[in-house]
mmCIF file of C-alpha atoms and ligand atoms in Angstrom:
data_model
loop_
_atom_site.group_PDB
_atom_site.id
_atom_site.type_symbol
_atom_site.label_atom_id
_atom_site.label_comp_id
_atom_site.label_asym_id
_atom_site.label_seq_id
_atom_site.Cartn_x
_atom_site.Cartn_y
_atom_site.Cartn_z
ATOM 1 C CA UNK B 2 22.874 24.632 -19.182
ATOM 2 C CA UNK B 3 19.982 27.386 -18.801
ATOM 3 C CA UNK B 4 19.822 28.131 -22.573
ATOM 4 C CA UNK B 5 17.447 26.581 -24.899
ATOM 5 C CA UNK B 6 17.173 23.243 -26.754
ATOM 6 C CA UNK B 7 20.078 22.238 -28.450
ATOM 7 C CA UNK B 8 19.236 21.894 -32.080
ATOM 8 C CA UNK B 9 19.522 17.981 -33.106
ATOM 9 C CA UNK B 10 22.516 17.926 -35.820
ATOM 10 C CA UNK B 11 21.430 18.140 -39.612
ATOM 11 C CA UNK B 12 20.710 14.953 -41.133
ATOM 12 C CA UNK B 13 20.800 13.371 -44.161
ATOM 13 C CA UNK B 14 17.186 12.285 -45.844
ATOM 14 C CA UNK B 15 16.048 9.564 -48.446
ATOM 15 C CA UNK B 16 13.076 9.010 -50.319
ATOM 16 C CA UNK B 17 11.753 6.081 -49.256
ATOM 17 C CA UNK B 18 9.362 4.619 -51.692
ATOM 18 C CA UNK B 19 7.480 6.416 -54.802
ATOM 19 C CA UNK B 20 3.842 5.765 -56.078
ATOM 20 C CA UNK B 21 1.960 7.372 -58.832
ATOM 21 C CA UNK B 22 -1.697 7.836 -60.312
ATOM 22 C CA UNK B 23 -3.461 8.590 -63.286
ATOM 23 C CA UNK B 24 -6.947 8.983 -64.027
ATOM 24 C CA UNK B 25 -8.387 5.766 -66.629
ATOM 25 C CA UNK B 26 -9.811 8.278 -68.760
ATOM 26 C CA UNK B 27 -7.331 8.396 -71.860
ATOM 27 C CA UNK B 28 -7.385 11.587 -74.695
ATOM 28 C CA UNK B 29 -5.555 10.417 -78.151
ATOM 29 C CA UNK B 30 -4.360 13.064 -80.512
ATOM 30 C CA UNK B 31 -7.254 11.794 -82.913
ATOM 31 C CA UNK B 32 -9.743 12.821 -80.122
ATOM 32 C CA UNK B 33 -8.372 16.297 -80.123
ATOM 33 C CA UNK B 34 -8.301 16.405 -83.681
ATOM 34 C CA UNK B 35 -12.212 16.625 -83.494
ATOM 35 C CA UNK B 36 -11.628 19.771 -81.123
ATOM 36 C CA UNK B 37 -9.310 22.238 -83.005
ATOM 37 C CA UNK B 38 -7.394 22.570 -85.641
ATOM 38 C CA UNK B 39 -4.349 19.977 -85.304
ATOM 39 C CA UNK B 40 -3.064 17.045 -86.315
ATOM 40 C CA UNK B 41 -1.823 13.997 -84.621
ATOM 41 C CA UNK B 42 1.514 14.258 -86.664
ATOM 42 C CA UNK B 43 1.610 17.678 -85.143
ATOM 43 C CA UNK B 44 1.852 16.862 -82.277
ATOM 44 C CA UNK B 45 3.547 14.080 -82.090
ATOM 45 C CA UNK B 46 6.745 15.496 -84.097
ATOM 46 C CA UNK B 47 6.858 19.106 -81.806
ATOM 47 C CA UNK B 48 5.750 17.568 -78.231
ATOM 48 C CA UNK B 49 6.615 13.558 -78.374
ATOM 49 C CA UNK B 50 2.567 13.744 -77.150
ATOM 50 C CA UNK B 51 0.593 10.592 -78.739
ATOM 51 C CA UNK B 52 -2.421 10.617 -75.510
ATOM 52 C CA UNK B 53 -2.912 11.914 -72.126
ATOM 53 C CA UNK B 54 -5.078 10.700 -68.832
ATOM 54 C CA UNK B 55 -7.890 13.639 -68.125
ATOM 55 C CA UNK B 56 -9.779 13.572 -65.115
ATOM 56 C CA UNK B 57 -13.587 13.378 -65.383
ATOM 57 C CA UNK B 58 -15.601 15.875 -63.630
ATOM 58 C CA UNK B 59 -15.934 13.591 -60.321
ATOM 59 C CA UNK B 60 -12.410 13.941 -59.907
ATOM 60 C CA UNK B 61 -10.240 16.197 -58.192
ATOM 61 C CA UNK B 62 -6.521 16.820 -57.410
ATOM 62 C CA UNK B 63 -6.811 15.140 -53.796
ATOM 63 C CA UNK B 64 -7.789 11.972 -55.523
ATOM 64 C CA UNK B 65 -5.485 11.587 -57.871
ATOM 65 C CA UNK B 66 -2.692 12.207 -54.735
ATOM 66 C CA UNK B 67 -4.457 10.371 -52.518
ATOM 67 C CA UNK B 68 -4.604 7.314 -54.786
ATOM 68 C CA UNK B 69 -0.532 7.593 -55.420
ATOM 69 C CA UNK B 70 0.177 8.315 -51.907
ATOM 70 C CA UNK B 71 -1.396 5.342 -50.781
ATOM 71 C CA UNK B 72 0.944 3.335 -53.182
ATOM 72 C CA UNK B 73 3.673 4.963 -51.568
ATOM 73 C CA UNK B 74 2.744 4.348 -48.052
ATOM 74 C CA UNK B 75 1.955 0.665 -49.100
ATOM 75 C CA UNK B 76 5.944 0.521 -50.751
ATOM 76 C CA UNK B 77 7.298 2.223 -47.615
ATOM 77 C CA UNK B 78 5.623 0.092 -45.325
ATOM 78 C CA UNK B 79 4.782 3.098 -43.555
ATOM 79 C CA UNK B 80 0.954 3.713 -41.789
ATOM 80 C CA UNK B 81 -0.465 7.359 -42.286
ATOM 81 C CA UNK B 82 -0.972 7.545 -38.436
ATOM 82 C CA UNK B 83 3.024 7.711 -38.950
ATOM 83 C CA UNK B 84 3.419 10.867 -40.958
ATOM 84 C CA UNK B 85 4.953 13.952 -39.404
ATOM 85 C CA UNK B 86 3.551 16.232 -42.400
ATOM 86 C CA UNK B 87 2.281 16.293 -45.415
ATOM 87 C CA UNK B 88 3.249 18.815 -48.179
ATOM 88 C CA UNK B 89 1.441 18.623 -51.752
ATOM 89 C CA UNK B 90 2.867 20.694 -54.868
ATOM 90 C CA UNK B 91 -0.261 21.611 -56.587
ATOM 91 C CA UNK B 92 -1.668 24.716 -58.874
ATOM 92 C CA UNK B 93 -4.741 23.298 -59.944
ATOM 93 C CA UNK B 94 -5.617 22.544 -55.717
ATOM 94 C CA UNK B 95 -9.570 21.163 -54.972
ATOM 95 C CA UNK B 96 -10.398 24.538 -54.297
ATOM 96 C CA UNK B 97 -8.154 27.808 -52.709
ATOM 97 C CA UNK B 98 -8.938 26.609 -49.338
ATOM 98 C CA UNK B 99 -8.606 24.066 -46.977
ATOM 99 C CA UNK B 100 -5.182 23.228 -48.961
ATOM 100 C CA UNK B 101 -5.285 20.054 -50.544
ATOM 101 C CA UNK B 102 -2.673 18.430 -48.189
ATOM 102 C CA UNK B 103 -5.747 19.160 -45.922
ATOM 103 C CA UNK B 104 -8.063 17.185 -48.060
ATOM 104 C CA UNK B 105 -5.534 14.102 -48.425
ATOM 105 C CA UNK B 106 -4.933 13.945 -44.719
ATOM 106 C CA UNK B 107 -8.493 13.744 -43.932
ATOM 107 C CA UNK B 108 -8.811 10.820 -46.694
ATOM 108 C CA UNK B 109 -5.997 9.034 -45.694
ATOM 109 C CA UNK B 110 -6.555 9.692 -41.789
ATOM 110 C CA UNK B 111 -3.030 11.080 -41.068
ATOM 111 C CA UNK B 112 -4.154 12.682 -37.836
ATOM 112 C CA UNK B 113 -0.570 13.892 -36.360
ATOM 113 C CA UNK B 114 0.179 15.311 -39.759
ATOM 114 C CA UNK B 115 0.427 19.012 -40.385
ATOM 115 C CA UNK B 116 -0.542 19.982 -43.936
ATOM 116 C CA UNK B 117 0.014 22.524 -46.522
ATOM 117 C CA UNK B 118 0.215 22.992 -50.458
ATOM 118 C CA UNK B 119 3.012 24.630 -52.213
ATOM 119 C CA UNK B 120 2.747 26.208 -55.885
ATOM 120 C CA UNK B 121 5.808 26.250 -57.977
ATOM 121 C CA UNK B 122 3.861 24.658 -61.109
ATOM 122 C CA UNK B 123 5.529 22.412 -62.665
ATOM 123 C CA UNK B 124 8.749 22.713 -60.539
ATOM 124 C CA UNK B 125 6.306 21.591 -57.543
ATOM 125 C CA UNK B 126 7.290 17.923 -57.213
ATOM 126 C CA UNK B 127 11.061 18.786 -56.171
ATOM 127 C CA UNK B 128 10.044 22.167 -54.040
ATOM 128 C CA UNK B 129 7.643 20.082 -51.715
ATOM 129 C CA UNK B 130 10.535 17.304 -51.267
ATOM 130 C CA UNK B 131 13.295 20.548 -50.512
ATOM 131 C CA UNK B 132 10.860 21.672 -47.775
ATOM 132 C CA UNK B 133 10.122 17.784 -46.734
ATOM 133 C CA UNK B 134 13.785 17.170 -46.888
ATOM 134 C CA UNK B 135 14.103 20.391 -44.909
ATOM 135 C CA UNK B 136 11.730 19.032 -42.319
ATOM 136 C CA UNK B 137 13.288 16.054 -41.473
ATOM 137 C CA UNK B 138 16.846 17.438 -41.808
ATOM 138 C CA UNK B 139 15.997 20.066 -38.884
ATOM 139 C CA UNK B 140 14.541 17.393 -36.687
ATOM 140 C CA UNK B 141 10.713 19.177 -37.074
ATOM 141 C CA UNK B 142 9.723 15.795 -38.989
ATOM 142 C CA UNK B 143 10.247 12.007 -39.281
ATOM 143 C CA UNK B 144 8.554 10.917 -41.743
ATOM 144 C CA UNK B 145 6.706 12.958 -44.302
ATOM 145 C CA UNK B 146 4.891 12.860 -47.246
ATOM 146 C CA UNK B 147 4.991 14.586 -50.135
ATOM 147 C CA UNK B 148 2.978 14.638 -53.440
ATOM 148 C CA UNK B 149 3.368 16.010 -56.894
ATOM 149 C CA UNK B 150 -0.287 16.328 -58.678
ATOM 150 C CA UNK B 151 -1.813 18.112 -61.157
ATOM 151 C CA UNK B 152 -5.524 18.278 -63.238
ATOM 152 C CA UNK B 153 -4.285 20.527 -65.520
ATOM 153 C CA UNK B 154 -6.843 19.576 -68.225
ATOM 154 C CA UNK B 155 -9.597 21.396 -65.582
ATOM 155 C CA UNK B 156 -7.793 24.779 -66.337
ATOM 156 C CA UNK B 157 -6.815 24.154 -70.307
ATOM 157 C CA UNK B 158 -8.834 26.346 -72.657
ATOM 158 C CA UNK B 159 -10.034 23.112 -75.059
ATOM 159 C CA UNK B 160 -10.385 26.189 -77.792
ATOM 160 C CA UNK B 161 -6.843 26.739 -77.879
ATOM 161 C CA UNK B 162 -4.833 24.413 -79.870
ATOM 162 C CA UNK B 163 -1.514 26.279 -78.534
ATOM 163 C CA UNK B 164 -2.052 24.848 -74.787
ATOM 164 C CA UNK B 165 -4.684 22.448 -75.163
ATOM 165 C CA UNK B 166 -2.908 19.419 -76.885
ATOM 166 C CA UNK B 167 0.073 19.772 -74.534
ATOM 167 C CA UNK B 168 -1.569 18.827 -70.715
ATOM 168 C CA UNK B 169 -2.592 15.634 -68.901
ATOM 169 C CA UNK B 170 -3.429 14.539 -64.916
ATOM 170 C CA UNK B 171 -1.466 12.520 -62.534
ATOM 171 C CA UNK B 172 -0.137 12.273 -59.335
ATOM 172 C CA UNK B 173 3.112 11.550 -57.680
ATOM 173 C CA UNK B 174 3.792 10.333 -54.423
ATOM 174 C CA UNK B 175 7.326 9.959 -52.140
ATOM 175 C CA UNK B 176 7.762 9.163 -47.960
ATOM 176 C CA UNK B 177 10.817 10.704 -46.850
ATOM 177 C CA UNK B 178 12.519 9.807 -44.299
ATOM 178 C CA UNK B 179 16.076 10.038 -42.902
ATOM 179 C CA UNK B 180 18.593 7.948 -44.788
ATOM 180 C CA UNK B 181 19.920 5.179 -43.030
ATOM 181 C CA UNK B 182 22.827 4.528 -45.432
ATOM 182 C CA UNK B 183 24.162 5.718 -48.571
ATOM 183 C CA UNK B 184 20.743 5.882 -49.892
ATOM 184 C CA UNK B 185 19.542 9.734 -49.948
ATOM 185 C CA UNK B 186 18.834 12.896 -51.886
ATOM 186 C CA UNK B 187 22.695 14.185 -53.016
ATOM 187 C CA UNK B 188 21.961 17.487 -53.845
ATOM 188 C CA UNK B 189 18.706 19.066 -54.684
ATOM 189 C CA UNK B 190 19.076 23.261 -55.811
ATOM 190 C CA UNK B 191 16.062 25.023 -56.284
ATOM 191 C CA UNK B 192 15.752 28.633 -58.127
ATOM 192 C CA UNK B 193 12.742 31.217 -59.392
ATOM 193 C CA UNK B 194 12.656 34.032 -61.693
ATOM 194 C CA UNK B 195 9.563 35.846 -61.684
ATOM 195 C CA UNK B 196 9.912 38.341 -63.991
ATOM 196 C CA UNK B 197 9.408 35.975 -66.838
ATOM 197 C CA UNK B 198 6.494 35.029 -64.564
ATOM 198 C CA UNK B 199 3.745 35.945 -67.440
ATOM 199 C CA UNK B 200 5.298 33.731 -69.404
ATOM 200 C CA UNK B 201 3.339 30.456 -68.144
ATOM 201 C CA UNK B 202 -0.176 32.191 -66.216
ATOM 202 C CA UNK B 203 -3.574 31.978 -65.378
ATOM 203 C CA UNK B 204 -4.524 35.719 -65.417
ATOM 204 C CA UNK B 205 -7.978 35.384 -63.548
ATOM 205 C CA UNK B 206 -9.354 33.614 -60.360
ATOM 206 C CA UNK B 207 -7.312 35.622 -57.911
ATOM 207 C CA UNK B 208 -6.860 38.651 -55.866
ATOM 208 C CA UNK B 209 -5.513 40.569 -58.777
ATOM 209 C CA UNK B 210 -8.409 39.671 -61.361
ATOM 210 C CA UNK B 211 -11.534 37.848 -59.806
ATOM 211 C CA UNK B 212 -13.263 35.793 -61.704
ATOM 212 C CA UNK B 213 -16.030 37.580 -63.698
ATOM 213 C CA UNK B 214 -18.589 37.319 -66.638
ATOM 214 C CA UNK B 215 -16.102 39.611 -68.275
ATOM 215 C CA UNK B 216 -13.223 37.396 -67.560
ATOM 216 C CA UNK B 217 -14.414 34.194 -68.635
ATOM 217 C CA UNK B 218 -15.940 35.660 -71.756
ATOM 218 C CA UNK B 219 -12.221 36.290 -72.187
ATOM 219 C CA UNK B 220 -11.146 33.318 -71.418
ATOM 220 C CA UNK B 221 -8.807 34.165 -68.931
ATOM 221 C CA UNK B 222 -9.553 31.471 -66.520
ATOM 222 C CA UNK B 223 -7.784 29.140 -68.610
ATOM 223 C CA UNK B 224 -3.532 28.523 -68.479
ATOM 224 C CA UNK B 225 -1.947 31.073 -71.053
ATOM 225 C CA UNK B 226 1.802 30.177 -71.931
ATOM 226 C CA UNK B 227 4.033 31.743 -74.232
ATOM 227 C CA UNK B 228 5.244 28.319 -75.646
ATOM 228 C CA UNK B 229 8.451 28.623 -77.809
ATOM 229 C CA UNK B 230 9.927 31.198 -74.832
ATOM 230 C CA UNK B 231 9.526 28.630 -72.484
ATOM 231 C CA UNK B 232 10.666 26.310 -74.815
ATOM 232 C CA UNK B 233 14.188 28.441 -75.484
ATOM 233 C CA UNK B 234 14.537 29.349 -71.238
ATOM 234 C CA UNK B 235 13.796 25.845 -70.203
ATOM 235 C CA UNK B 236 16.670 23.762 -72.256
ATOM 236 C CA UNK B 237 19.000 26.413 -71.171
ATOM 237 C CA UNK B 238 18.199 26.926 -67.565
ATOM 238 C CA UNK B 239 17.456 22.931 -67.275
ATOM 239 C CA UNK B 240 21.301 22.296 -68.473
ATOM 240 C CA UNK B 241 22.805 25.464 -65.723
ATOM 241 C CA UNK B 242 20.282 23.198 -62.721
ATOM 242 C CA UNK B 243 21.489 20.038 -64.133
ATOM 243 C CA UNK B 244 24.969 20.881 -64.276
ATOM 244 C CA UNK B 245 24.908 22.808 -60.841
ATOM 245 C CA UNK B 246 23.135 19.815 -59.210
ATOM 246 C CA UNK B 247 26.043 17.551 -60.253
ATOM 247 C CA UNK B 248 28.770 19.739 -59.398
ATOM 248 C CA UNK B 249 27.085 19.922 -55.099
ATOM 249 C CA UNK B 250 27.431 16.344 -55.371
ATOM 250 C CA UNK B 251 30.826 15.889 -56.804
ATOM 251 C CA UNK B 252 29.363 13.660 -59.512
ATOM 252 C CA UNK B 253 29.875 13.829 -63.697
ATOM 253 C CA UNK B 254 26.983 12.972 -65.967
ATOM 254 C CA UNK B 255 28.795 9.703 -66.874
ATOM 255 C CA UNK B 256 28.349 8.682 -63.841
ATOM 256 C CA UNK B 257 23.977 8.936 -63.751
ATOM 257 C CA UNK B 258 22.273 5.985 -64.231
ATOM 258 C CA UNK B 259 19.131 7.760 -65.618
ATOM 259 C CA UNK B 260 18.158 11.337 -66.234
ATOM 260 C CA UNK B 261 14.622 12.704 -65.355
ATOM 261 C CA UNK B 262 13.332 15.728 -67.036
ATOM 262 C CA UNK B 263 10.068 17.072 -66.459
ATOM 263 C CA UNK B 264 8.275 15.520 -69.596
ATOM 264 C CA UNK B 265 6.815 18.644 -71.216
ATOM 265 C CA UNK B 266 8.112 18.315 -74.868
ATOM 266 C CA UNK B 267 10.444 15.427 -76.150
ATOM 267 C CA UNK B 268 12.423 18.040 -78.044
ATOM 268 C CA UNK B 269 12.953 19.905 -74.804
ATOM 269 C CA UNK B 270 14.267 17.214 -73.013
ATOM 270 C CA UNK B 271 16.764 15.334 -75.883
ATOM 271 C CA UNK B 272 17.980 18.926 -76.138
ATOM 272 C CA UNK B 273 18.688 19.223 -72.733
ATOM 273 C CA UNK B 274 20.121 15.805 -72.646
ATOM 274 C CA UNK B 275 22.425 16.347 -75.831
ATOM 275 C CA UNK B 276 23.891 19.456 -73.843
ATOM 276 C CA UNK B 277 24.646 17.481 -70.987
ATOM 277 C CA UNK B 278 26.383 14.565 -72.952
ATOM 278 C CA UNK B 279 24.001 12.238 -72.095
ATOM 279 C CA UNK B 280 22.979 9.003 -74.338
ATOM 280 C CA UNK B 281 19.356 7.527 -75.078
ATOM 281 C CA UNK B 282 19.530 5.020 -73.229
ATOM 282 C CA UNK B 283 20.082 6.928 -70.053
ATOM 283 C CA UNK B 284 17.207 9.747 -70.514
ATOM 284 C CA UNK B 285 13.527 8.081 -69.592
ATOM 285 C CA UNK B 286 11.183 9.419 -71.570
ATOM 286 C CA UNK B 287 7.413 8.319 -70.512
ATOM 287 C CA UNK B 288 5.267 11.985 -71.689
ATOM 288 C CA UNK B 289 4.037 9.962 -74.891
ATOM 289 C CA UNK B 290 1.247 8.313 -72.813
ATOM 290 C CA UNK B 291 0.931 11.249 -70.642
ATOM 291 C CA UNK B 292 1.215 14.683 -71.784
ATOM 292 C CA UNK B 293 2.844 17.102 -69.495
ATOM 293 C CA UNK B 294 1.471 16.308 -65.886
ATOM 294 C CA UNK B 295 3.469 19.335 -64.629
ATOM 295 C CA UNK B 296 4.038 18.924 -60.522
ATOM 296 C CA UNK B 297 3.498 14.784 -61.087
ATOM 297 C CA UNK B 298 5.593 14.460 -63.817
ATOM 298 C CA UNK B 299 8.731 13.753 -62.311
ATOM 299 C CA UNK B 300 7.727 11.132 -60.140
ATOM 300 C CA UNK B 301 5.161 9.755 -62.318
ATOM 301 C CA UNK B 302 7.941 9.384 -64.386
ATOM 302 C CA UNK B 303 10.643 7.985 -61.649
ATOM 303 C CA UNK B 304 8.138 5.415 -60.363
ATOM 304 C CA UNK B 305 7.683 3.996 -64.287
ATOM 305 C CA UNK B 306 11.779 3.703 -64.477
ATOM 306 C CA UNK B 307 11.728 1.973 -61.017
ATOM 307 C CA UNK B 308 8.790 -0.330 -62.188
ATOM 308 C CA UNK B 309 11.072 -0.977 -65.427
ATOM 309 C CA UNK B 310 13.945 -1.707 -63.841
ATOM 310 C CA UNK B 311 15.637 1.255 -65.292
ATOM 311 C CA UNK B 312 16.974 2.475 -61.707
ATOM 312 C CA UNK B 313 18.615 -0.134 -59.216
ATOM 313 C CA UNK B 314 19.561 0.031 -56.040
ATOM 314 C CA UNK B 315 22.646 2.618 -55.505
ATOM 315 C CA UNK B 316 22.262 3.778 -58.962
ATOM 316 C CA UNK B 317 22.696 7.861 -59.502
ATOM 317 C CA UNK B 318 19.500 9.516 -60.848
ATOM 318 C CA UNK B 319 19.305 12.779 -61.537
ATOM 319 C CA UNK B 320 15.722 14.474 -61.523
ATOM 320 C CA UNK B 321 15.416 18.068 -63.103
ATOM 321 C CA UNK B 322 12.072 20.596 -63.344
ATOM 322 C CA UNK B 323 11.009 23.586 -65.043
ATOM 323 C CA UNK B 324 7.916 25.881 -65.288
ATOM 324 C CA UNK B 325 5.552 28.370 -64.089
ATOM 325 C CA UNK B 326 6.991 31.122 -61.820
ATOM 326 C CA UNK B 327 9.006 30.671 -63.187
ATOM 327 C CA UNK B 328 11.007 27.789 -61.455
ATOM 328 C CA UNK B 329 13.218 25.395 -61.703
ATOM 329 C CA UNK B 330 14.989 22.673 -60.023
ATOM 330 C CA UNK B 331 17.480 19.364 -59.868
ATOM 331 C CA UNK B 332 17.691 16.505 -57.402
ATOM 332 C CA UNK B 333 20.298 13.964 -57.796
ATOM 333 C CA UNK B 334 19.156 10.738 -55.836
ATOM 334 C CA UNK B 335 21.693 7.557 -54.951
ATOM 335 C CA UNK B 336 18.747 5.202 -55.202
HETATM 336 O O1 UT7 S 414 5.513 22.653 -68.250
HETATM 337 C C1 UT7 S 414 5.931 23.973 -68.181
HETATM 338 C C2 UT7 S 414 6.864 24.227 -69.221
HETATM 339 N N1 UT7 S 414 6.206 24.211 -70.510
HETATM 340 C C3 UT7 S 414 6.896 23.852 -71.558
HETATM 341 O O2 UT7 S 414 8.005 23.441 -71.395
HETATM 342 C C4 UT7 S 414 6.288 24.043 -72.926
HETATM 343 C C5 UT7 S 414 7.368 24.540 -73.831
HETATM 344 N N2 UT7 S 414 6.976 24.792 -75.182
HETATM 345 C C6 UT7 S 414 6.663 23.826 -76.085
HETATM 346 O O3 UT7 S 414 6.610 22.669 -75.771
HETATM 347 C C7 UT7 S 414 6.491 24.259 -77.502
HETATM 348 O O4 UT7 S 414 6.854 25.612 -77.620
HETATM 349 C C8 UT7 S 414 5.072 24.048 -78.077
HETATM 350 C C9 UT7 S 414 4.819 22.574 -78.284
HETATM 351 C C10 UT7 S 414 4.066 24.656 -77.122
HETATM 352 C C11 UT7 S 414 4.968 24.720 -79.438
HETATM 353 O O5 UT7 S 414 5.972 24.253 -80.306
HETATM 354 P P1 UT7 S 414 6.828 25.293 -81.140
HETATM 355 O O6 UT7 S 414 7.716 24.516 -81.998
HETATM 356 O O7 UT7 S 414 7.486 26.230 -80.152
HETATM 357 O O8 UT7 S 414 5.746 26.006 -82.014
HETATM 358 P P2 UT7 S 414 5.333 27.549 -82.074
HETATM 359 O O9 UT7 S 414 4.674 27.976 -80.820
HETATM 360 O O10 UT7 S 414 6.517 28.325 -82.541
HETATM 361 O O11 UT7 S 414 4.250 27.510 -83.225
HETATM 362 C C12 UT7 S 414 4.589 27.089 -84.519
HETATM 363 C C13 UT7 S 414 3.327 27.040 -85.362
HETATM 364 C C14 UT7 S 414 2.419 28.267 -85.227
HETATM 365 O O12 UT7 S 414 1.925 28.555 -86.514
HETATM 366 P P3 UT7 S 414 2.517 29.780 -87.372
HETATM 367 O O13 UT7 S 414 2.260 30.991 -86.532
HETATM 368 O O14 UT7 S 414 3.972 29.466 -87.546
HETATM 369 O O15 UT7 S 414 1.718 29.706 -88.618
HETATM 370 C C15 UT7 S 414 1.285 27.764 -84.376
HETATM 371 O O16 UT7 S 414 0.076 28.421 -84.652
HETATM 372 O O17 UT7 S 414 2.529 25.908 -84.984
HETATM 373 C C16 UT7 S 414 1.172 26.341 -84.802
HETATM 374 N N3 UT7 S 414 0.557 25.491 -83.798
HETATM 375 C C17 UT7 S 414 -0.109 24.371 -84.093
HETATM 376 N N4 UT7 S 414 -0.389 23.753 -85.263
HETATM 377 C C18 UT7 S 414 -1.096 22.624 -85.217
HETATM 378 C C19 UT7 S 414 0.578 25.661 -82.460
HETATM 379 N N5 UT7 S 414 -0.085 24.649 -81.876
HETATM 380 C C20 UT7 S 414 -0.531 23.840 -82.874
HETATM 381 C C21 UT7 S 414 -1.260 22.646 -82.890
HETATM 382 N N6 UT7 S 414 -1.521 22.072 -84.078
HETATM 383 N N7 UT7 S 414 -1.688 22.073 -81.769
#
């Protein structure tokens, strides 16, 4: 045959292993309490929030990941001379360029790795494994890395008692690799809508609004998010992903073993959980010791239930994301 190379067939992938990271430095609600107007029984009854890891001003995004992706390689057994690529979901990056994925590399010396970030805020986490999974489906990849991380508390606007209780740091880390059995990602459905894209923003620091004297006087440079909006589109459009998700795979939510919301507000995520039928005990909740860590949350959250013993091998778990963008997404995993 003179035509070209014959595509390899599509394959099936599988997270290998999960690690996460937070930063020691722990907020409680009593600390903010000294910083605006609020009230630890504030925010404990409308976010489930009782304390959140910040990052100190030594530490960036890339160490956070780097520190859960070296968990992860460690699980997987898996050397970063190995990776094929590395993708990291990330809006609050080291800097606009090189992309953070750039950064880990280098840290972690994964030399044959190509590297880039993706922004999808706090949908990140399952965006970077669809284009992972992608990668290794198509035959580009092997092995690949992916990481969910987030200092959020670097772009929070400590004046603001709307935003500023809400946030905390942390990183999540996954290796994907091809599935060798009935191990593997199910069905994972991504979507966007950006005209409700002001919704969840940070107005300045880019092309459309440079960062100025004027603009930081402002306070612009700091996340702006129209809270109960978000609140009202993300139970709904979490249940439609959820549901959808389920439905690829063939599966019913009596059948999950766990459900994994992004942990932005405990009333978000029982609602969501009550619309899909789903008990207590099968919704893991961890956000009271962590505040929303928007692209780590997720697996921040899945390595905790693994480390509990709350997922077991072949269980169904079903992982769904919401945010800026906005976006949203659902991943149902046979462990
Ligand atoms: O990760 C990306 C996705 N993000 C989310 O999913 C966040 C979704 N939204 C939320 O979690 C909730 O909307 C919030 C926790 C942000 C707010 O809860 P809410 O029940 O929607 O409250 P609200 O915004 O309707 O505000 C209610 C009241 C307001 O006072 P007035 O205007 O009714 O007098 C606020 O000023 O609560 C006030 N308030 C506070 N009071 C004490 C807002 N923040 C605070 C605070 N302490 N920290």
């Amino acid at each position: 045959m003179t035509t070209g190379e014959k595509r390899p067939p599509v394959r099936e992938v599988r997270i290998v292993s999960i690690g996460s990271y937070v930063p020691p430095k722990v907020l409680t609600n009593a600390d903010i309490e000294k910083m605006v107007d609020t009230s630890d029984e504030w925010i404990v009854t409308r976010t489930g929030i009782s304390e959140r890891h910040v990052a100190d001003e030594t530490i960036a995004a890339s160490d956070l990941g780097v520190a859960a992706a070296r968990l992860a390689l460690e699980r997987a057994g898996v050397s970063p001379g190995e990776l094929d690529a590395i993708v990291v979901a990330t809006v609050t990056p080291d800097m606009d360029f090189p992309s953070t994925a750039c950064i880990v590399q280098a840290a972690l010396g994964a030399t044959r790795a190509f590297c880039f970030d993706v922004s999808a805020g706090c949908s990140g986490f399952l965006y970077a494994t669809q284009v992972g999974r992608s990668l290794i489906a198509s035959g580009i990849a092997e092995t690949v890395l992916v990481i969910g991380v987030e200092v959020l508390t670097k772009i929070t606007d400590w004046t603001d008692r709307n935003t500023c209780v809400l946030f905390g740091d942390g990183a999540g880390a996954a290796i994907l690799r091809p599935a060798d059995g009935e191990h593997r990602i199910l069905a994972l459905r991504l979507g966007a809508d950006g005209t409700h894209g002001s919704l969840i923003e940070l107005p300045a620091g880019g092309s459309r609004e440079p960062i100025t004297h004027e603009a930081i006087d402002q306070r612009r440079h700091f996340i702006r998010m129209k809270g109960n909006e978000v609140f009202r589109l993300g139970v709904r459009t979490m249940e439609e992903v959820a549901r959808a998700t389920m439905e690829e795979a063939g599966v019913t939510s009596d059948q999950l073993a766990l459900f994994i919301s992004h942990q932005a507000n405990m009333r978000i995520i029982e609602a969501t959980a009550k619309r899909l039928g789903l008990p207590d005990e099968k919704v893991f909740c961890n956000l009271r010791k962590y505040g929303n860590t928007s692209a780590a949350s997720v697996p921040l959250a899945l390595d905790e239930a693994l480390a509990e013993g709350r997922v077991k091998e072949g269980d169904l778990v079903l992982l769904v994301v919401f945010g800026a963008g906005l976006t949203w997404g659902g991943c149902l995993l046979r462990w």
